[in-house]
Every structure is written in structure tokens, then in C-alpha cells.
PDB file of C-alpha atoms and ligand atoms in Angstrom:
ATOM      1  CA  MET A 582     -21.988  12.274 -16.642  1.00  0.00           C
ATOM      2  CA  THR A 583     -19.891  12.779 -13.498  1.00  0.00           C
ATOM      3  CA  MET A 584     -18.356  16.235 -13.320  1.00  0.00           C
ATOM      4  CA  ALA A 585     -15.034  16.993 -11.624  1.00  0.00           C
ATOM      5  CA  GLY A 586     -15.525  18.597  -8.212  1.00  0.00           C
ATOM      6  CA  GLU A 587     -16.677  17.862  -4.725  1.00  0.00           C
ATOM      7  CA  SER A 588     -19.400  15.465  -5.839  1.00  0.00           C
ATOM      8  CA  SER A 589     -17.045  13.276  -7.889  1.00  0.00           C
ATOM      9  CA  PHE A 590     -16.861   9.592  -7.215  1.00  0.00           C
ATOM     10  CA  TYR A 591     -13.650   7.631  -7.116  1.00  0.00           C
ATOM     11  CA  THR A 592     -12.828   3.932  -7.108  1.00  0.00           C
ATOM     12  CA  LEU A 593      -9.921   2.524  -5.161  1.00  0.00           C
ATOM     13  CA  HIS A 594      -8.779  -0.733  -6.746  1.00  0.00           C
ATOM     14  CA  TYR A 595      -7.707  -2.664  -3.727  1.00  0.00           C
ATOM     15  CA  PHE A 596      -6.482  -5.982  -2.349  1.00  0.00           C
ATOM     16  CA  PRO A 597      -6.846  -6.356   1.424  1.00  0.00           C
ATOM     17  CA  PHE A 598      -3.490  -8.126   1.852  1.00  0.00           C
ATOM     18  CA  SER A 599      -1.471  -5.690  -0.225  1.00  0.00           C
ATOM     19  CA  LEU A 600       0.638  -3.466   2.011  1.00  0.00           C
ATOM     20  CA  TYR A 601       0.506  -0.450  -0.294  1.00  0.00           C
ATOM     21  CA  SER A 602      -3.271  -0.857  -0.647  1.00  0.00           C
ATOM     22  CA  LEU A 603      -3.617  -0.879   3.140  1.00  0.00           C
ATOM     23  CA  MET A 604      -1.557   2.307   3.432  1.00  0.00           C
ATOM     24  CA  THR A 605      -3.828   4.042   0.943  1.00  0.00           C
ATOM     25  CA  ARG A 606      -7.088   2.916   2.482  1.00  0.00           C
ATOM     26  CA  PHE A 607      -5.894   3.818   5.971  1.00  0.00           C
ATOM     27  CA  GLY A 608      -5.127   7.331   4.672  1.00  0.00           C
ATOM     28  CA  LEU A 609      -8.706   7.601   3.389  1.00  0.00           C
ATOM     29  CA  VAL A 610     -10.115   6.471   6.738  1.00  0.00           C
ATOM     30  CA  LEU A 611      -7.937   8.913   8.708  1.00  0.00           C
ATOM     31  CA  GLY A 612      -8.818  11.790   6.375  1.00  0.00           C
ATOM     32  CA  ARG A 613     -12.519  11.091   6.789  1.00  0.00           C
ATOM     33  CA  ARG A 614     -12.147  11.040  10.580  1.00  0.00           C
ATOM     34  CA  LEU A 615     -10.306  14.365  10.497  1.00  0.00           C
ATOM     35  CA  ASN A 616     -12.832  16.044   8.237  1.00  0.00           C
ATOM     36  CA  PRO A 617     -15.813  14.180   6.760  1.00  0.00           C
ATOM     37  CA  HIS A 618     -16.805  17.273   4.764  1.00  0.00           C
ATOM     38  CA  THR A 619     -13.679  17.365   2.609  1.00  0.00           C
ATOM     39  CA  ALA A 620     -13.297  13.576   2.362  1.00  0.00           C
ATOM     40  CA  PRO A 621     -13.616  12.380  -1.249  1.00  0.00           C
ATOM     41  CA  LYS A 622     -16.256   9.755  -2.007  1.00  0.00           C
ATOM     42  CA  VAL A 623     -14.298   6.615  -2.674  1.00  0.00           C
ATOM     43  CA  GLN A 624     -15.723   3.158  -3.240  1.00  0.00           C
ATOM     44  CA  ILE A 625     -13.435   0.228  -2.570  1.00  0.00           C
ATOM     45  CA  LYS A 626     -13.234  -2.370  -5.335  1.00  0.00           C
ATOM     46  CA  LEU A 627     -11.573  -5.721  -4.844  1.00  0.00           C
ATOM     47  CA  VAL A 628      -8.890  -6.716  -7.320  1.00  0.00           C
ATOM     48  CA  ASN A 629      -8.307 -10.286  -6.280  1.00  0.00           C
ATOM     49  CA  LEU A 630      -4.600 -10.927  -6.756  1.00  0.00           C
ATOM     50  CA  HIS A 631      -5.185 -14.565  -5.752  1.00  0.00           C
ATOM     51  CA  ARG A 632      -7.347 -14.921  -8.874  1.00  0.00           C
ATOM     52  CA  GLU A 633      -5.038 -12.822 -11.046  1.00  0.00           C
ATOM     53  CA  GLU A 634      -7.680 -10.173 -11.644  1.00  0.00           C
ATOM     54  CA  ASN A 635      -4.789  -7.699 -11.922  1.00  0.00           C
ATOM     55  CA  LEU A 636      -3.737  -9.498 -15.101  1.00  0.00           C
ATOM     56  CA  SER A 637      -7.083  -9.226 -16.865  1.00  0.00           C
ATOM     57  CA  GLU A 638      -7.158  -7.311 -20.113  1.00  0.00           C
ATOM     58  CA  GLU A 639      -9.624  -4.859 -18.625  1.00  0.00           C
ATOM     59  CA  TYR A 640      -7.466  -4.070 -15.589  1.00  0.00           C
ATOM     60  CA  LEU A 641      -4.245  -3.754 -17.582  1.00  0.00           C
ATOM     61  CA  THR A 642      -5.923  -1.571 -20.184  1.00  0.00           C
ATOM     62  CA  LEU A 643      -8.261   0.627 -18.206  1.00  0.00           C
ATOM     63  CA  VAL A 644      -6.695   0.825 -14.758  1.00  0.00           C
ATOM     64  CA  ASN A 645      -2.999   0.045 -14.455  1.00  0.00           C
ATOM     65  CA  PRO A 646      -0.730  -1.316 -17.213  1.00  0.00           C
ATOM     66  CA  ARG A 647       1.697  -2.414 -14.473  1.00  0.00           C
ATOM     67  CA  GLY A 648      -0.993  -4.741 -13.129  1.00  0.00           C
ATOM     68  CA  GLN A 649      -0.570  -3.576  -9.550  1.00  0.00           C
ATOM     69  CA  VAL A 650      -2.768  -2.358  -6.729  1.00  0.00           C
ATOM     70  CA  PRO A 651      -3.607   0.125  -5.373  1.00  0.00           C
ATOM     71  CA  ALA A 652      -4.923   2.336  -8.152  1.00  0.00           C
ATOM     72  CA  LEU A 653      -7.459   5.135  -8.134  1.00  0.00           C
ATOM     73  CA  THR A 654      -9.816   5.778 -11.038  1.00  0.00           C
ATOM     74  CA  SER A 655     -12.514   8.359 -11.655  1.00  0.00           C
ATOM     75  CA  GLN A 656     -13.969  10.362 -14.481  1.00  0.00           C
ATOM     76  CA  ALA A 657     -12.713  13.338 -12.491  1.00  0.00           C
ATOM     77  CA  LEU A 658      -9.079  12.275 -13.021  1.00  0.00           C
ATOM     78  CA  ALA A 659      -7.239  12.857 -16.296  1.00  0.00           C
ATOM     79  CA  SER A 660      -5.749   9.376 -15.909  1.00  0.00           C
ATOM     80  CA  PRO A 661      -5.714   6.728 -13.168  1.00  0.00           C
ATOM     81  CA  LEU A 662      -3.345   7.191 -10.223  1.00  0.00           C
ATOM     82  CA  THR A 663      -1.314   4.000 -10.054  1.00  0.00           C
ATOM     83  CA  ASP A 664       1.010   4.483  -7.118  1.00  0.00           C
ATOM     84  CA  SER A 665       0.141   4.645  -3.418  1.00  0.00           C
ATOM     85  CA  ARG A 666       2.234   7.760  -2.866  1.00  0.00           C
ATOM     86  CA  ASP A 667       0.527   9.589  -5.741  1.00  0.00           C
ATOM     87  CA  ILE A 668      -2.868   8.626  -4.329  1.00  0.00           C
ATOM     88  CA  SER A 669      -1.887   9.952  -0.901  1.00  0.00           C
ATOM     89  CA  GLU A 670      -0.621  13.208  -2.415  1.00  0.00           C
ATOM     90  CA  TRP A 671      -3.938  13.588  -4.245  1.00  0.00           C
ATOM     91  CA  LEU A 672      -5.765  12.945  -0.954  1.00  0.00           C
ATOM     92  CA  CYS A 673      -3.646  15.470   0.953  1.00  0.00           C
ATOM     93  CA  GLU A 674      -4.487  18.132  -1.609  1.00  0.00           C
ATOM     94  CA  LYS A 675      -8.157  17.506  -0.905  1.00  0.00           C
ATOM     95  CA  GLN A 676      -7.632  17.164   2.843  1.00  0.00           C
ATOM     96  CA  PRO A 677      -4.671  19.341   3.887  1.00  0.00           C
ATOM     97  CA  GLU A 678      -5.387  18.544   7.534  1.00  0.00           C
ATOM     98  CA  LEU A 679      -3.563  15.250   6.840  1.00  0.00           C
ATOM     99  CA  VAL A 680      -0.313  17.252   6.500  1.00  0.00           C
ATOM    100  CA  PRO A 681      -0.316  20.066   9.069  1.00  0.00           C
ATOM    101  CA  ASP A 682       2.022  22.860   7.931  1.00  0.00           C
ATOM    102  CA  HIS A 683       4.213  22.791  11.026  1.00  0.00           C
ATOM    103  CA  ARG A 684       4.873  19.035  10.528  1.00  0.00           C
ATOM    104  CA  ARG A 685       5.204  19.054   6.745  1.00  0.00           C
ATOM    105  CA  THR A 686       9.008  18.831   6.581  1.00  0.00           C
ATOM    106  CA  THR A 687       9.196  15.959   9.057  1.00  0.00           C
ATOM    107  CA  ILE A 688       6.351  14.095   7.360  1.00  0.00           C
ATOM    108  CA  GLN A 689       7.914  14.445   3.920  1.00  0.00           C
ATOM    109  CA  SER A 690      11.336  13.403   5.109  1.00  0.00           C
ATOM    110  CA  ILE A 691      10.027  10.207   6.774  1.00  0.00           C
ATOM    111  CA  MET A 692       7.747   9.461   3.793  1.00  0.00           C
ATOM    112  CA  ASP A 693      10.791   9.771   1.492  1.00  0.00           C
ATOM    113  CA  LYS A 694      12.580   7.194   3.621  1.00  0.00           C
ATOM    114  CA  LEU A 695       9.565   4.853   3.601  1.00  0.00           C
ATOM    115  CA  TYR A 696       9.378   5.066  -0.201  1.00  0.00           C
ATOM    116  CA  SER A 697      13.130   4.645  -0.730  1.00  0.00           C
ATOM    117  CA  PHE A 698      12.631   0.848  -0.844  1.00  0.00           C
ATOM    118  CA  HIS A 699       9.981  -1.738  -1.732  1.00  0.00           C
ATOM    119  CA  ALA A 700       8.942  -3.618   1.395  1.00  0.00           C
ATOM    120  CA  MET A 701       8.462  -6.863  -0.490  1.00  0.00           C
ATOM    121  CA  ALA A 702      12.173  -7.640  -0.221  1.00  0.00           C
ATOM    122  CA  LEU A 703      11.704  -7.774   3.572  1.00  0.00           C
ATOM    123  CA  THR A 704       8.355  -9.461   3.822  1.00  0.00           C
ATOM    124  CA  THR A 705       8.727 -12.392   1.432  1.00  0.00           C
ATOM    125  CA  GLY A 706       9.466 -15.773   2.998  1.00  0.00           C
ATOM    126  CA  ARG A 707      12.752 -17.627   2.535  1.00  0.00           C
ATOM    127  CA  GLU A 708      11.308 -20.277   0.190  1.00  0.00           C
ATOM    128  CA  GLU A 709       9.622 -17.743  -2.085  1.00  0.00           C
ATOM    129  CA  ARG A 710      12.798 -15.659  -2.142  1.00  0.00           C
ATOM    130  CA  LYS A 711      14.743 -18.689  -3.367  1.00  0.00           C
ATOM    131  CA  HIS A 712      12.474 -19.152  -6.380  1.00  0.00           C
ATOM    132  CA  GLY A 713      11.648 -15.497  -7.016  1.00  0.00           C
ATOM    133  CA  ILE A 714       8.182 -14.164  -7.847  1.00  0.00           C
ATOM    134  CA  PRO A 715       6.892 -16.094 -10.877  1.00  0.00           C
ATOM    135  CA  ASN A 716       6.251 -13.965 -13.934  1.00  0.00           C
ATOM    136  CA  ARG A 717       2.638 -14.989 -14.583  1.00  0.00           C
ATOM    137  CA  ALA A 718       2.239 -12.496 -17.414  1.00  0.00           C
ATOM    138  CA  ALA A 719       5.057 -14.262 -19.265  1.00  0.00           C
ATOM    139  CA  GLU A 720       3.373 -17.622 -18.579  1.00  0.00           C
ATOM    140  CA  LEU A 721       0.036 -16.341 -19.898  1.00  0.00           C
ATOM    141  CA  LEU A 722       1.791 -15.172 -23.052  1.00  0.00           C
ATOM    142  CA  GLU A 723       2.415 -18.851 -23.875  1.00  0.00           C
ATOM    143  CA  LYS A 724      -1.288 -19.211 -24.655  1.00  0.00           C
ATOM    144  CA  LYS A 725      -2.042 -19.413 -28.354  1.00  0.00           C
ATOM    145  CA  ASP A 726      -5.514 -17.871 -28.415  1.00  0.00           C
ATOM    146  CA  LEU A 727      -4.736 -14.395 -27.051  1.00  0.00           C
ATOM    147  CA  GLY A 728      -6.098 -11.341 -28.856  1.00  0.00           C
ATOM    148  CA  GLU A 729      -3.488  -8.968 -30.241  1.00  0.00           C
ATOM    149  CA  HIS A 730      -4.319  -6.188 -27.778  1.00  0.00           C
ATOM    150  CA  TYR A 731      -4.270  -8.435 -24.703  1.00  0.00           C
ATOM    151  CA  ARG A 732      -0.954  -9.876 -25.866  1.00  0.00           C
ATOM    152  CA  ARG A 733       0.569  -6.387 -25.987  1.00  0.00           C
ATOM    153  CA  THR A 734      -0.683  -5.477 -22.500  1.00  0.00           C
ATOM    154  CA  LEU A 735       0.702  -8.729 -21.083  1.00  0.00           C
ATOM    155  CA  GLU A 736       4.042  -8.087 -22.769  1.00  0.00           C
ATOM    156  CA  MET A 737       4.254  -4.709 -21.032  1.00  0.00           C
ATOM    157  CA  LYS A 738       3.330  -6.245 -17.682  1.00  0.00           C
ATOM    158  CA  SER A 739       5.916  -8.959 -18.204  1.00  0.00           C
ATOM    159  CA  VAL A 740       8.667  -6.398 -18.853  1.00  0.00           C
ATOM    160  CA  PHE A 741       7.604  -4.434 -15.776  1.00  0.00           C
ATOM    161  CA  HIS A 742       7.669  -7.639 -13.728  1.00  0.00           C
ATOM    162  CA  GLU A 743      11.265  -8.366 -14.759  1.00  0.00           C
ATOM    163  CA  LEU A 744      12.347  -4.807 -13.939  1.00  0.00           C
ATOM    164  CA  CYS A 745      10.591  -4.813 -10.594  1.00  0.00           C
ATOM    165  CA  TYR A 746      11.238  -8.296  -9.252  1.00  0.00           C
ATOM    166  CA  ASN A 747      14.290  -9.729 -11.007  1.00  0.00           C
ATOM    167  CA  ASP A 748      16.983  -8.475  -8.650  1.00  0.00           C
ATOM    168  CA  MET A 749      14.779  -8.055  -5.607  1.00  0.00           C
ATOM    169  CA  PHE A 750      16.086 -11.006  -3.635  1.00  0.00           C
ATOM    170  CA  THR A 751      19.835 -10.938  -4.248  1.00  0.00           C
ATOM    171  CA  ALA A 752      21.847 -10.756  -1.024  1.00  0.00           C
ATOM    172  CA  ALA A 753      23.119  -7.273  -1.937  1.00  0.00           C
ATOM    173  CA  SER A 754      19.654  -5.976  -2.660  1.00  0.00           C
ATOM    174  CA  ILE A 755      18.182  -7.358   0.574  1.00  0.00           C
ATOM    175  CA  GLU A 756      21.053  -5.845   2.552  1.00  0.00           C
ATOM    176  CA  ASN A 757      20.448  -2.505   0.874  1.00  0.00           C
ATOM    177  CA  VAL A 758      16.696  -2.601   1.597  1.00  0.00           C
ATOM    178  CA  GLU A 759      17.310  -3.605   5.230  1.00  0.00           C
ATOM    179  CA  ALA A 760      19.640  -0.634   5.677  1.00  0.00           C
ATOM    180  CA  LYS A 761      17.019   1.707   4.211  1.00  0.00           C
ATOM    181  CA  ALA A 762      14.287   0.214   6.393  1.00  0.00           C
ATOM    182  CA  ARG A 763      16.464   0.819   9.472  1.00  0.00           C
ATOM    183  CA  GLU A 764      16.974   4.442   8.444  1.00  0.00           C
ATOM    184  CA  PHE A 765      13.209   4.867   8.121  1.00  0.00           C
ATOM    185  CA  VAL A 766      12.621   3.266  11.528  1.00  0.00           C
ATOM    186  CA  GLN A 767      15.330   5.386  13.141  1.00  0.00           C
ATOM    187  CA  GLU A 768      13.831   8.625  11.849  1.00  0.00           C
ATOM    188  CA  LEU A 769      10.339   7.556  12.895  1.00  0.00           C
ATOM    189  CA  ASP A 770      11.695   6.636  16.332  1.00  0.00           C
ATOM    190  CA  SER A 771      13.202  10.133  16.692  1.00  0.00           C
ATOM    191  CA  ALA A 772       9.908  11.771  15.677  1.00  0.00           C
ATOM    192  CA  LEU A 773       8.021   9.639  18.217  1.00  0.00           C
ATOM    193  CA  ASN A 774      10.549  10.553  20.880  1.00  0.00           C
ATOM    194  CA  GLU A 775      10.177  14.239  20.142  1.00  0.00           C
ATOM    195  CA  TYR A 776       6.437  14.586  19.532  1.00  0.00           C
ATOM    196  CA  ASN A 777       4.406  11.580  20.607  1.00  0.00           C
ATOM    197  CA  LYS A 778       4.375  11.833  24.442  1.00  0.00           C
ATOM    198  CA  GLY A 779       2.437   8.593  24.884  1.00  0.00           C
ATOM    199  CA  GLN A 780      -0.455   9.564  22.607  1.00  0.00           C
ATOM    200  CA  LEU A 781      -2.008   7.460  19.875  1.00  0.00           C
ATOM    201  CA  TRP A 782      -0.669   9.145  16.725  1.00  0.00           C
ATOM    202  CA  ILE A 783       2.888  10.112  15.840  1.00  0.00           C
ATOM    203  CA  PHE A 784       2.356  13.819  16.466  1.00  0.00           C
ATOM    204  CA  GLY A 785      -0.148  13.539  19.307  1.00  0.00           C
ATOM    205  CA  ASP A 786      -3.905  13.374  19.261  1.00  0.00           C
ATOM    206  CA  ARG A 787      -4.499  13.899  15.526  1.00  0.00           C
ATOM    207  CA  PRO A 788      -3.350  11.507  12.822  1.00  0.00           C
ATOM    208  CA  THR A 789      -1.470  12.565   9.688  1.00  0.00           C
ATOM    209  CA  ILE A 790      -0.847  10.851   6.367  1.00  0.00           C
ATOM    210  CA  LEU A 791       2.412   9.563   7.858  1.00  0.00           C
ATOM    211  CA  ASP A 792       0.500   7.489  10.420  1.00  0.00           C
ATOM    212  CA  ALA A 793      -1.375   5.792   7.562  1.00  0.00           C
ATOM    213  CA  HIS A 794       1.794   4.700   5.800  1.00  0.00           C
ATOM    214  CA  ALA A 795       4.108   4.086   8.738  1.00  0.00           C
ATOM    215  CA  ALA A 796       1.652   2.071  10.852  1.00  0.00           C
ATOM    216  CA  ALA A 797       0.716  -0.189   7.914  1.00  0.00           C
ATOM    217  CA  LEU A 798       4.363  -0.887   7.115  1.00  0.00           C
ATOM    218  CA  ILE A 799       5.224  -1.639  10.733  1.00  0.00           C
ATOM    219  CA  ALA A 800       2.150  -3.876  11.037  1.00  0.00           C
ATOM    220  CA  ARG A 801       3.375  -5.890   8.054  1.00  0.00           C
ATOM    221  CA  LEU A 802       6.920  -6.122   9.457  1.00  0.00           C
ATOM    222  CA  MET A 803       5.490  -7.373  12.758  1.00  0.00           C
ATOM    223  CA  ASP A 804       3.243  -9.865  10.933  1.00  0.00           C
ATOM    224  CA  VAL A 805       6.308 -11.348   9.210  1.00  0.00           C
ATOM    225  CA  ARG A 806       8.271 -11.270  12.478  1.00  0.00           C
ATOM    226  CA  ARG A 807      10.832  -8.712  11.366  1.00  0.00           C
ATOM    227  CA  GLN A 808      10.996  -7.105  14.820  1.00  0.00           C
ATOM    228  CA  ASP A 809      14.785  -7.103  14.373  1.00  0.00           C
ATOM    229  CA  LEU A 810      14.270  -4.068  12.104  1.00  0.00           C
ATOM    230  CA  LEU A 811      12.127  -2.189  14.640  1.00  0.00           C
ATOM    231  CA  THR A 812      12.795  -0.310  17.857  1.00  0.00           C
ATOM    232  CA  GLN A 813      10.773  -0.824  21.032  1.00  0.00           C
ATOM    233  CA  ARG A 814       9.256   2.655  20.763  1.00  0.00           C
ATOM    234  CA  VAL A 815       8.168   2.089  17.162  1.00  0.00           C
ATOM    235  CA  GLN A 816       6.554  -1.234  18.094  1.00  0.00           C
ATOM    236  CA  GLU A 817       4.695   0.340  21.032  1.00  0.00           C
ATOM    237  CA  TYR A 818       3.384   3.085  18.759  1.00  0.00           C
ATOM    238  CA  ALA A 819       2.214   0.558  16.151  1.00  0.00           C
ATOM    239  CA  LYS A 820       0.486  -1.624  18.766  1.00  0.00           C
ATOM    240  CA  GLY A 821      -1.566   1.398  19.840  1.00  0.00           C
ATOM    241  CA  VAL A 822      -2.607   2.206  16.264  1.00  0.00           C
ATOM    242  CA  LEU A 823      -3.384  -1.437  15.436  1.00  0.00           C
ATOM    243  CA  ALA A 824      -5.803  -1.507  18.373  1.00  0.00           C
ATOM    244  CA  SER A 825      -7.596   1.634  17.133  1.00  0.00           C
ATOM    245  CA  GLU A 826     -11.090   1.825  15.620  1.00  0.00           C
ATOM    246  CA  GLU A 827      -9.577   3.509  12.576  1.00  0.00           C
ATOM    247  CA  TRP A 828      -7.316   0.544  11.778  1.00  0.00           C
ATOM    248  CA  ASN A 829     -10.190  -1.832  12.458  1.00  0.00           C
ATOM    249  CA  GLU A 830     -12.270   0.037   9.887  1.00  0.00           C
ATOM    250  CA  VAL A 831      -9.597  -0.905   7.320  1.00  0.00           C
ATOM    251  CA  THR A 832      -8.800  -4.483   8.315  1.00  0.00           C
ATOM    252  CA  HIS A 833     -11.869  -5.624  10.284  1.00  0.00           C
ATOM    253  CA  GLY A 834      -9.496  -7.316  12.702  1.00  0.00           C
ATOM    254  CA  ARG A 835      -7.570  -9.224  10.012  1.00  0.00           C
ATOM    255  CA  THR A 836      -3.796  -9.421   9.794  1.00  0.00           C
ATOM    256  CA  THR A 837      -1.990  -7.736   6.911  1.00  0.00           C
ATOM    257  CA  LEU A 838      -1.037 -11.130   5.474  1.00  0.00           C
ATOM    258  CA  TRP A 839      -3.517 -13.628   4.132  1.00  0.00           C
ATOM    259  CA  ASN A 840      -3.705 -17.127   5.654  1.00  0.00           C
ATOM    260  CA  ALA A 841      -6.085 -20.008   4.960  1.00  0.00           C
ATOM    261  CA  SER A 842      -8.101 -19.450   8.162  1.00  0.00           C
ATOM    262  CA  LEU A 843      -9.381 -16.183   6.638  1.00  0.00           C
ATOM    263  CA  GLY A 844     -11.075 -18.089   3.799  1.00  0.00           C
ATOM    264  CA  HIS A 845     -11.194 -17.043   0.160  1.00  0.00           C
ATOM    265  CA  VAL A 846     -10.517 -13.354  -0.387  1.00  0.00           C
ATOM    266  CA  ALA A 847     -13.470 -13.242  -2.801  1.00  0.00           C
ATOM    267  CA  ASP A 848     -15.776 -14.123   0.125  1.00  0.00           C
ATOM    268  CA  LEU A 849     -14.516 -11.500   2.600  1.00  0.00           C
ATOM    269  CA  ASN A 850     -17.423  -9.523   3.942  1.00  0.00           C
ATOM    270  CA  PRO A 851     -16.889  -6.753   4.788  1.00  0.00           C
ATOM    271  CA  LEU A 852     -13.964  -6.207   2.444  1.00  0.00           C
TER     272      LEU A 852
HETATM  273  N1  GSH B2224       4.928   1.412  -5.938  1.00  0.00           N
HETATM  274  C1  GSH B2224       3.644   0.785  -5.852  1.00  0.00           C
HETATM  275  C2  GSH B2224       3.812  -0.644  -5.377  1.00  0.00           C
HETATM  276  C3  GSH B2224       2.511  -1.388  -5.446  1.00  0.00           C
HETATM  277  C4  GSH B2224       2.721  -2.876  -5.248  1.00  0.00           C
HETATM  278  O1  GSH B2224       3.847  -3.360  -5.084  1.00  0.00           O
HETATM  279  N2  GSH B2224       1.618  -3.626  -5.300  1.00  0.00           N
HETATM  280  C5  GSH B2224       1.679  -5.071  -5.152  1.00  0.00           C
HETATM  281  C6  GSH B2224       0.855  -5.517  -3.951  1.00  0.00           C
HETATM  282  S1  GSH B2224       1.469  -4.751  -2.472  1.00  0.00           S
HETATM  283  C7  GSH B2224       1.036  -5.724  -6.383  1.00  0.00           C
HETATM  284  O2  GSH B2224       0.081  -5.213  -6.928  1.00  0.00           O
HETATM  285  N3  GSH B2224       1.568  -6.882  -6.787  1.00  0.00           N
HETATM  286  C8  GSH B2224       1.069  -7.618  -7.918  1.00  0.00           C
HETATM  287  C9  GSH B2224       2.032  -7.570  -9.086  1.00  0.00           C
HETATM  288  O3  GSH B2224       3.050  -6.874  -9.022  1.00  0.00           O
HETATM  289  O4  GSH B2224       1.748  -8.254 -10.082  1.00  0.00           O
HETATM  290  C10 GSH B2224       2.769   1.602  -4.908  1.00  0.00           C
HETATM  291  O5  GSH B2224       3.305   2.193  -3.960  1.00  0.00           O
HETATM  292  O6  GSH B2224       1.556   1.643  -5.126  1.00  0.00           O
END
């Protein structure tokens, strides 16, 4: 049996083209670079959203009833962590060097801004926005031969889907998310102006948990050509991070968005 403590093993349920998964994995990589001795042992497990593995009975029951990635499981946890911010907070408790005391207030304030909106409203293409994100859980519920338990888990996922995605693409909601994204970018820009001085990471030569989240979000915004939301300074910072070994360890040179030239996600090696 695995006991809680330093030797515990964790599993990060992960999809390589999920923004919030990328943020989480980048945090793990940066923490390990800062201090390999305190870095938790985390294996990365693919949850292939393209094959709806997030809607399997096993995933919905044992990992995340919301059917989303990322999620962190372990016998050392009382229950799975099913939100990227919760996973990062757990990581920062284990590796406090990711949140240096004298930067804590700034980091928390910019993280609050980053988590004040869901980036999907900004990164979904025009056509998809028109039709909305299909509720596949509701479609699966049409099947006649579902077991009672699986039916209940799909019903919960379907309700969550409606809550999460129903109003995401209305003009008012997109306008609101764009305004929040600009506030995040503005505050990041000010922090870069004050602390960065041409170095790789936001606060100089050592990364923090904020680099993991901010750089991944900016990478995605650049991948979907939303430079209109970014400042020049923020783009320069992100370009530096995206050229780093640390980012390469997460993406292996891939973009944050899947395209056919990358092949099937199930065949990606390394993940
Ligand atoms: N608040 C969550 C958001 C996670 C999220 O939106 N995950 C997306 C991929 S980036 C997902 O799993 N989508 C599949 C679905 O919702 O069915 C977090 O920060 O972890």
C-alpha cells in the first residue's frame, strides 16, 4: 500500500492540448527544476479528449465527475484534485520555492485575474462559437443499454456541461471575458516592467508558479492569433519562455492546439 508522504506517487490526468493541463504540467516541470528533492513523483496519464476518454464511466466515477482535465489522483490524497488551480496550490505547498514570500502578493493577485475567466471563450473559433460546444454526455444518454450507475454519472456531467458552456459564447459574455483578459495582461505587463529586466522569467532568473500559468495562457492566445489582447512586452516575455528547455519538456516542440499534422493524440511519443 502507498503511504502518504515524500515517497507517494501521483497521477496527473492530462491532455496535451488542454490549456489548463499545460499550465499544471509546466508548474510541475518548473518546480522540479527549482528543487528536484522536494518535487513530488507524478506520472502523466493521457486522457484522450478526442476519444472521449473523459466521458468513460471509470473517469467520471473515479477521477472527475465533471469529466475534465487536468486532475490529480493518488492514494495519498483524500480525494482527487480536479481543478488546475487546486493542483498548483497543492504543488506550492510541497515546493514553496514556486511562490517566494516577497512575491506572494503579486503572484496571487495576477493568478486571481488569470482565473477570473475561462479562456475557452477567447480561444474557440468563430464556427464552433456559432454552434456551441456539443453536449456529448447528453447525446450518450440517448443510448438504451447504459447501466444505471453510468447513466447517473453522465447526467451529472451533462448538467455541468450546460452550466459551464451554455452562455459561454454570447456577445455579452465574450465581451466580459475579453475585458478580464485585458486586465490580466495589463497587470502582468506592469509586473514585467517592474521586475523582469530582460531576463527569462517574470521575476528574473528563477521561475515561479505564475510563469507556469501565465506563459501557457499567452502561448494559447498567440496560437489562436489573439495578439490584440496582448501587449508587446507580454509577447516578448512569452516568446522567451516558449523557447526554453522547460517549455520544451512539456510540449516537445508542439503548439498548444492540436492540428492534423501532429497525428493522432493516442500516438504521441513522448506525450
Ligand atoms: N477550471 C478547470 C477547467 C478545466 C477545463 O476547462 N478543461 C477542459 C480542457 S482545457 C476540458 O477538460 N474539457 C472537456 C470537457 O469539458 O468535457 C481547471 O482549471 O482545471
